[in-house]
Coordinates of C-alpha atoms in Angstrom, one line a residue:
Chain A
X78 CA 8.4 27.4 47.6
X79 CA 7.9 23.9 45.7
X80 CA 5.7 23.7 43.2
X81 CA 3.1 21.5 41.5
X82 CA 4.0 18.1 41.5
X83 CA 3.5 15.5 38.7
X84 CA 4.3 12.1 37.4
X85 CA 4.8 10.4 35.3
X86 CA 6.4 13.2 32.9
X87 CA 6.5 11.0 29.8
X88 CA 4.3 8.0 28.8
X89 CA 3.9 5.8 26.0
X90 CA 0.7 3.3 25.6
X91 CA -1.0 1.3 23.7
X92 CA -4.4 1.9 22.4
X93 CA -6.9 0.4 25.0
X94 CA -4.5 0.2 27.4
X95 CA -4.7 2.2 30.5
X96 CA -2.6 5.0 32.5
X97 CA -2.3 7.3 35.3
X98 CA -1.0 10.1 36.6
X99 CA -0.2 11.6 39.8
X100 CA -0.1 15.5 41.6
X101 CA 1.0 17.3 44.4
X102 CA -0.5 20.2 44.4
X103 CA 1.2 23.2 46.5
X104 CA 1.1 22.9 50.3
X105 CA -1.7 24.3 51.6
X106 CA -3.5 24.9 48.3
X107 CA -7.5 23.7 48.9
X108 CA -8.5 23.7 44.8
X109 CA -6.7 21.6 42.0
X110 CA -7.3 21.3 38.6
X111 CA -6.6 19.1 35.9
X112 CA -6.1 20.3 32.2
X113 CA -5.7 18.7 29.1
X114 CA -3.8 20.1 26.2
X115 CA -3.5 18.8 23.1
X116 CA -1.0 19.8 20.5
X117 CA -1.4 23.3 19.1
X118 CA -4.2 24.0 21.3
X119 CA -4.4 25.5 24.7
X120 CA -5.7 24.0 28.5
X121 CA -9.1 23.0 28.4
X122 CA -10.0 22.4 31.9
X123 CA -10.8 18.5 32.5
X124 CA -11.8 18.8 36.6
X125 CA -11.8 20.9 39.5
X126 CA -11.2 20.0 43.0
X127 CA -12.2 22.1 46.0
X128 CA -10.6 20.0 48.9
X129 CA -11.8 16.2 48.1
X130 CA -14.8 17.2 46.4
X131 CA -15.7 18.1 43.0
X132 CA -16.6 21.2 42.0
X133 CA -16.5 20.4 38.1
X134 CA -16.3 17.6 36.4
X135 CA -18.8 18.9 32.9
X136 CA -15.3 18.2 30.5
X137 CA -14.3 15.1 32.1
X138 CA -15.4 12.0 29.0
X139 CA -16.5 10.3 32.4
X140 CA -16.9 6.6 30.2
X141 CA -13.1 6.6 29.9
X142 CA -11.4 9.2 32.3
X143 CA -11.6 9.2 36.0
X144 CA -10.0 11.5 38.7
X145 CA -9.9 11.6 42.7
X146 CA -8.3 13.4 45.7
X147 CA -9.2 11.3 48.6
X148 CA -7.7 13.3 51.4
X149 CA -7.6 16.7 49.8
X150 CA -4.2 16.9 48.8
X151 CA -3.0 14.4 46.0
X152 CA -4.9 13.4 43.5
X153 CA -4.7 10.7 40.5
X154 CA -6.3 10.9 37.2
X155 CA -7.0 7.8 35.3
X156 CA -7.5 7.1 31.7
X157 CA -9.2 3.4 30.8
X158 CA -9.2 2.7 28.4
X159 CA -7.3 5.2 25.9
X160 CA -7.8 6.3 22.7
X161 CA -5.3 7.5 20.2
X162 CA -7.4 11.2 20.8
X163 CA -6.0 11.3 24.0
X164 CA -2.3 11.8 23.0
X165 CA -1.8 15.1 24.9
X166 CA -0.2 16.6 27.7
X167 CA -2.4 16.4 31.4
X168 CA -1.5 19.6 33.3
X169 CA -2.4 19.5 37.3
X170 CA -2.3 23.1 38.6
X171 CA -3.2 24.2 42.6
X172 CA -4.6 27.3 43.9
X173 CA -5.3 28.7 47.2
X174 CA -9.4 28.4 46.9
X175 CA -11.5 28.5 44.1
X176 CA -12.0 32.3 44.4
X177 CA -11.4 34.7 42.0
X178 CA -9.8 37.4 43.5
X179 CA -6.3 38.6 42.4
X180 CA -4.3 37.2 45.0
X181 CA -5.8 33.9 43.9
X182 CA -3.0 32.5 41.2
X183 CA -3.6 29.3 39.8
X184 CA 0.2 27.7 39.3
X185 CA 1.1 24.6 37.0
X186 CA 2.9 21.3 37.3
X187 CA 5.2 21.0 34.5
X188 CA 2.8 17.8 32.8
X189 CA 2.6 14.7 32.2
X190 CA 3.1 14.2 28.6
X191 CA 1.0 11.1 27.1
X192 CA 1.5 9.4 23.9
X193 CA -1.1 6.8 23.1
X194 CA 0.0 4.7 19.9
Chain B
X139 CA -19.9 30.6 28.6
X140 CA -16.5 32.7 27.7
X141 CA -13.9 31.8 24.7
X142 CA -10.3 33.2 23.8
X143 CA -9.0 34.1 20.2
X144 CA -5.3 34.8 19.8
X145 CA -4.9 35.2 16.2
X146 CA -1.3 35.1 16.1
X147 CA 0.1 31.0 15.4
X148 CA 3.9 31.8 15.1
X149 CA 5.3 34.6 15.0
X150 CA 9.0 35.2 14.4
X151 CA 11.0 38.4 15.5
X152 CA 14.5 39.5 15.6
X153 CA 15.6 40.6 18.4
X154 CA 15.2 44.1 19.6
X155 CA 11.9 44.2 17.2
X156 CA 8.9 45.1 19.4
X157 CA 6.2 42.7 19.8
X158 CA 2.2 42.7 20.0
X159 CA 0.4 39.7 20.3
X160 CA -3.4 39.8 20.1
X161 CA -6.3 38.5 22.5
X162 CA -9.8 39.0 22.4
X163 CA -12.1 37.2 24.3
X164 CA -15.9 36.6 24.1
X165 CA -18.2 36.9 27.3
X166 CA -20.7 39.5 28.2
X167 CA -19.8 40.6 31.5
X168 CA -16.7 41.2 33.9
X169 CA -14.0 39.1 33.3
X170 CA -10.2 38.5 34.8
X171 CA -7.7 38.4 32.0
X172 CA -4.3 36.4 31.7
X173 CA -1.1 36.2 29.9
X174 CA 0.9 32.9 30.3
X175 CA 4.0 31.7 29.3
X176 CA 5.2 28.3 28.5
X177 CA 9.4 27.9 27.7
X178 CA 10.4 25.3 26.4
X179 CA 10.0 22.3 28.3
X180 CA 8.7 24.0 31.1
X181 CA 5.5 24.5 33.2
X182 CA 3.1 27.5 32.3
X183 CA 4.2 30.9 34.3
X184 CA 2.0 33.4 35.2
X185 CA 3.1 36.6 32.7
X186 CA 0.6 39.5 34.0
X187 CA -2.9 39.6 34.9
X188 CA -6.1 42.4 34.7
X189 CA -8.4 42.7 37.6
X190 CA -9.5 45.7 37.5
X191 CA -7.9 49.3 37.7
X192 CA -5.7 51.0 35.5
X193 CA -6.5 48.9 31.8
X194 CA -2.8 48.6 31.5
X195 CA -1.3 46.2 33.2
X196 CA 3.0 45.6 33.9
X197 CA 4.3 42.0 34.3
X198 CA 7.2 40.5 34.6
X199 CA 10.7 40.6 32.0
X200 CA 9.4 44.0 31.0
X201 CA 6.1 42.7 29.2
X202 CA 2.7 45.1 29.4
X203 CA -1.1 44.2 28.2
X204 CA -3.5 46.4 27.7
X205 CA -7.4 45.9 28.2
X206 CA -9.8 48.2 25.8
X207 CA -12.9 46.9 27.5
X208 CA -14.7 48.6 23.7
X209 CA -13.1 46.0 21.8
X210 CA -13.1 43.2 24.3
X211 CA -9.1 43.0 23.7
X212 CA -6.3 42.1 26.0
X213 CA -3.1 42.7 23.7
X214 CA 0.7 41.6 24.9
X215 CA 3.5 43.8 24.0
X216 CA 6.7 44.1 24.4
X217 CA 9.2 47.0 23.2
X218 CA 12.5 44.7 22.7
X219 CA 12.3 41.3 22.7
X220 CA 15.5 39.1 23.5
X221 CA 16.7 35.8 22.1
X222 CA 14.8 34.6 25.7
X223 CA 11.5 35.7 25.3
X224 CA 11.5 32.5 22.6
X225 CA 7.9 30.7 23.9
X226 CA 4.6 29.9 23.5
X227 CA 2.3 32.9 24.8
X228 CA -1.2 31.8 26.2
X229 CA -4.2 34.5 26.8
X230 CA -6.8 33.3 29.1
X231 CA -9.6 34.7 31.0
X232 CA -11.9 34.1 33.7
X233 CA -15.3 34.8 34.7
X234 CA -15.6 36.5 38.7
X235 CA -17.9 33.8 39.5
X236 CA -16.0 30.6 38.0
X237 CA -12.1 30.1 38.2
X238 CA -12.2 28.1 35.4
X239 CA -9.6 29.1 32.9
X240 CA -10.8 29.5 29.3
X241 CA -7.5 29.9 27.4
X242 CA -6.2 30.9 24.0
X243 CA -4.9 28.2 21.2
X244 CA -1.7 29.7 22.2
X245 CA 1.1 31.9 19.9
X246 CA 4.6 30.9 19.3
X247 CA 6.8 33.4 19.3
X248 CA 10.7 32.3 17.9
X249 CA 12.9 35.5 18.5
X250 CA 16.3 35.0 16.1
X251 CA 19.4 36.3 17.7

């Protein structure tokens, strides 16, 4: 079974600048997330999906980050302008629905590691 | 809203030592607990998991947690680590009526050959 999806793996920007990244979650998977962890710390959830629509958005820092899944599958989150806080790694992960059930296994792209300098 | 303490940073083994690493959470109510794993320059993979039932719990590559719902604790242990097991261990829980992952800063563990 393929898994999540993402790219870019590595970035580098400049301060100010801007960047996004991409995910695929796993076929057929109707709630994605997108983490951020910073070094030394672990995944703080940044937004959840449920198909294209948001279920929560309360960590996103909405004056500089920005996320969408148009047709309920990819999605793109967007960082404009950056800060040198942001230097982290952006996990996407995909579950089946946003149940909690133990059949219900969130999985995790392998990140998209940002450097912002 | 819930929180995770893993208390551990690094921890460094030999191998065939046993190995506990510690989790305890903060929330009120019934939760769904988590042990991750992240290898080196890999993606985070499920470890084990605690829904309910039996408060010890089997995952996989011969890892066990254990929930004492008293001391709001979900340990990790392992009786004989391998060279392999070399990763960063992430404890993370769940509330039933939000899938929103509240993890744990994390625990390296570096086994020595």
């Amino acid at each position: 079974e393929a898994g999540v999806a993402q790219s870019p793996r590595y970035k580098i920007i400049e301060k100010r600048q801007s960047v996004a990244f991409w995910c695929n979650p796993i076929s057929g998977h109707a709630t994605l997330y997108w983490y951020q962890q910073i070094l030394g710390q672990g995944p703080k959830l940044l937004i959840q999906f449920q198909n294209n629509g948001v279920v929560d958005d309360s960590q996103l820092p909405k004056d500089r980050f920005s996320a969408e899944r148009l047709k309920g599958v990819d999605s793109t989150l967007k960082i404009q302008p950056a800060k040198l806080e942001d230097s982290a790694v952006y996990l996407c992960a995909s579950s089946l629905d946003m149940g909690t059930y133990s059949g219900n296994t969130i999985y995790f792209g392998e990140g998209s590691w940002l450097t912002v300098v | 809203a819930q929180s995770v303490s893993q208390h551990n940073h690094h921890v460094i083994l030999s191998e065939a030592a046993s190995l506990e690493l510690g989790c305890n959470y903060s929330y009120g109510g019934t939760v769904n607990l988590f042990w991750y794993v992240q290898y080196p320059g890999q993606h985070l993979q499920l470890l084990l998991k605690y829904f309910s039932g039996d408060p010890l719990v089997k995952g996989i590559k011969g890892f066990e947690a254990e929930f004492i719902k008293s001391k709001f604790s979900f340990n990790l242990r392992k009786p004989s680590v391998q060279w392999s097991d070399t990763a960063e261990y992430f404890c993370a829980v769940n509330a039933p009526d939000n899938n929103d992952m509240r993890f744990g800063a994390g625990t390296r563990l570096t086994v020595k050959p």
